[in-house]
Amino acid sequence: MMSSAGIKYDTRLSIGIGSVDFVAENRISDSRGLAFTLSGREAGWYETRTSRF
């Protein structure tokens, strides 16, 4: 998708419901727990699909 300024952007949202063992202060990708594992797995599924809203 392109913005009116010609900038290409990509947004993904995935929600995982589960336990949270650790939340990293500076980088969310360093956080641990079932909720983070499930949301990351679902976000990977979207890489093969294109959604338009």
Short mmCIF file of N, CA and C in Angstrom, two decimals:
data_model
loop_
_atom_site.label_atom_id
_atom_site.label_comp_id
_atom_site.label_asym_id
_atom_site.label_seq_id
_atom_site.Cartn_x
_atom_site.Cartn_y
_atom_site.Cartn_z
N MET A 1 0.84 -1.16 0.00
CA MET A 1 0.00 0.00 0.00
C MET A 1 0.90 1.24 0.00
N MET A 2 0.48 2.28 -0.67
CA MET A 2 1.26 3.51 -0.76
C MET A 2 0.51 4.66 -0.11
N SER A 3 1.27 5.52 0.55
CA SER A 3 0.69 6.73 1.11
C SER A 3 0.57 7.79 0.01
N SER A 4 -0.09 8.88 0.31
CA SER A 4 -0.21 9.95 -0.68
C SER A 4 1.15 10.58 -0.99
N ALA A 5 2.13 10.40 -0.09
CA ALA A 5 3.47 10.93 -0.32
C ALA A 5 4.34 9.94 -1.08
N GLY A 6 3.76 8.79 -1.47
CA GLY A 6 4.51 7.80 -2.22
C GLY A 6 5.35 6.87 -1.36
N ILE A 7 5.10 6.87 -0.05
CA ILE A 7 5.84 6.01 0.87
C ILE A 7 5.11 4.68 1.01
N LYS A 8 5.84 3.59 0.80
CA LYS A 8 5.25 2.26 0.94
C LYS A 8 5.26 1.85 2.42
N TYR A 9 4.15 1.29 2.90
CA TYR A 9 4.11 0.84 4.27
C TYR A 9 3.35 -0.47 4.39
N ASP A 10 3.62 -1.19 5.46
CA ASP A 10 3.02 -2.49 5.72
C ASP A 10 2.72 -2.56 7.21
N THR A 11 1.49 -2.90 7.56
CA THR A 11 1.09 -2.99 8.96
C THR A 11 0.49 -4.35 9.22
N ARG A 12 0.91 -4.98 10.32
CA ARG A 12 0.38 -6.29 10.71
C ARG A 12 -0.03 -6.25 12.17
N LEU A 13 -1.11 -6.92 12.47
CA LEU A 13 -1.60 -6.99 13.84
C LEU A 13 -1.95 -8.43 14.14
N SER A 14 -1.44 -8.93 15.23
CA SER A 14 -1.74 -10.28 15.67
C SER A 14 -1.85 -10.28 17.18
N ILE A 15 -2.90 -10.89 17.71
CA ILE A 15 -3.12 -10.93 19.14
C ILE A 15 -3.01 -12.37 19.63
N GLY A 16 -2.18 -12.59 20.64
CA GLY A 16 -2.06 -13.90 21.26
C GLY A 16 -2.58 -13.83 22.69
N ILE A 17 -3.42 -14.77 23.05
CA ILE A 17 -3.97 -14.80 24.40
C ILE A 17 -3.30 -15.93 25.16
N GLY A 18 -2.65 -15.60 26.26
CA GLY A 18 -1.95 -16.59 27.05
C GLY A 18 -1.13 -15.92 28.14
N SER A 19 -0.30 -16.70 28.77
CA SER A 19 0.52 -16.19 29.87
C SER A 19 1.66 -15.31 29.34
N VAL A 20 2.11 -14.40 30.19
CA VAL A 20 3.25 -13.54 29.88
C VAL A 20 4.29 -13.78 30.97
N ASP A 21 5.48 -14.25 30.56
CA ASP A 21 6.54 -14.54 31.51
C ASP A 21 7.44 -13.34 31.76
N PHE A 22 7.68 -12.55 30.72
CA PHE A 22 8.61 -11.43 30.82
C PHE A 22 8.28 -10.42 29.74
N VAL A 23 8.23 -9.14 30.10
CA VAL A 23 8.01 -8.07 29.13
C VAL A 23 9.28 -7.22 29.10
N ALA A 24 9.94 -7.21 27.94
CA ALA A 24 11.17 -6.43 27.78
C ALA A 24 10.85 -4.95 27.69
N GLU A 25 11.63 -4.14 28.38
CA GLU A 25 11.39 -2.71 28.42
C GLU A 25 11.68 -2.01 27.11
N ASN A 26 12.77 -2.38 26.45
CA ASN A 26 13.22 -1.65 25.26
C ASN A 26 12.81 -2.26 23.94
N ARG A 27 12.63 -3.59 23.90
CA ARG A 27 12.26 -4.25 22.64
C ARG A 27 11.20 -5.31 22.91
N ILE A 28 10.01 -5.12 22.39
CA ILE A 28 8.92 -6.07 22.62
C ILE A 28 9.28 -7.45 22.08
N SER A 29 10.12 -7.51 21.07
CA SER A 29 10.49 -8.80 20.49
C SER A 29 11.35 -9.65 21.43
N ASP A 30 11.89 -9.06 22.48
CA ASP A 30 12.65 -9.81 23.48
C ASP A 30 11.76 -10.34 24.60
N SER A 31 10.48 -10.04 24.58
CA SER A 31 9.54 -10.50 25.61
C SER A 31 9.25 -11.98 25.44
N ARG A 32 8.83 -12.63 26.52
CA ARG A 32 8.61 -14.08 26.51
C ARG A 32 7.28 -14.45 27.15
N GLY A 33 6.72 -15.56 26.67
CA GLY A 33 5.48 -16.11 27.22
C GLY A 33 4.61 -16.65 26.11
N LEU A 34 3.59 -17.42 26.48
CA LEU A 34 2.69 -18.03 25.50
C LEU A 34 2.00 -16.99 24.63
N ALA A 35 1.58 -15.87 25.21
CA ALA A 35 0.90 -14.82 24.43
C ALA A 35 1.80 -14.31 23.30
N PHE A 36 3.08 -14.11 23.59
CA PHE A 36 4.01 -13.62 22.56
C PHE A 36 4.28 -14.69 21.52
N THR A 37 4.39 -15.94 21.94
CA THR A 37 4.63 -17.05 21.01
C THR A 37 3.46 -17.19 20.04
N LEU A 38 2.24 -17.18 20.57
CA LEU A 38 1.05 -17.34 19.71
C LEU A 38 0.88 -16.17 18.76
N SER A 39 1.08 -14.95 19.23
CA SER A 39 0.90 -13.79 18.34
C SER A 39 1.97 -13.77 17.26
N GLY A 40 3.18 -14.19 17.58
CA GLY A 40 4.25 -14.25 16.58
C GLY A 40 3.98 -15.29 15.52
N ARG A 41 3.44 -16.42 15.93
CA ARG A 41 3.12 -17.50 14.99
C ARG A 41 2.06 -17.04 14.00
N GLU A 42 1.04 -16.36 14.49
CA GLU A 42 -0.03 -15.87 13.61
C GLU A 42 0.47 -14.76 12.70
N ALA A 43 1.36 -13.91 13.18
CA ALA A 43 1.91 -12.84 12.34
C ALA A 43 2.67 -13.43 11.16
N GLY A 44 3.36 -14.54 11.37
CA GLY A 44 4.08 -15.21 10.29
C GLY A 44 3.15 -15.75 9.22
N TRP A 45 1.95 -16.16 9.60
CA TRP A 45 0.95 -16.67 8.65
C TRP A 45 0.58 -15.60 7.64
N TYR A 46 0.55 -14.36 8.07
CA TYR A 46 0.14 -13.27 7.18
C TYR A 46 1.17 -12.96 6.11
N GLU A 47 2.41 -13.39 6.28
CA GLU A 47 3.44 -13.10 5.29
C GLU A 47 3.12 -13.71 3.93
N THR A 48 2.30 -14.75 3.90
CA THR A 48 1.97 -15.41 2.64
C THR A 48 0.64 -14.92 2.06
N ARG A 49 -0.01 -13.99 2.74
CA ARG A 49 -1.32 -13.52 2.30
C ARG A 49 -1.33 -12.00 2.20
N THR A 50 -2.20 -11.49 1.37
CA THR A 50 -2.38 -10.05 1.26
C THR A 50 -3.80 -9.71 1.65
N SER A 51 -3.95 -8.81 2.60
CA SER A 51 -5.27 -8.38 3.05
C SER A 51 -5.46 -6.93 2.67
N ARG A 52 -6.65 -6.58 2.25
CA ARG A 52 -6.95 -5.20 1.93
C ARG A 52 -8.21 -4.80 2.67
N PHE A 53 -8.16 -3.63 3.28
CA PHE A 53 -9.30 -3.12 4.03
C PHE A 53 -9.76 -1.80 3.45
#
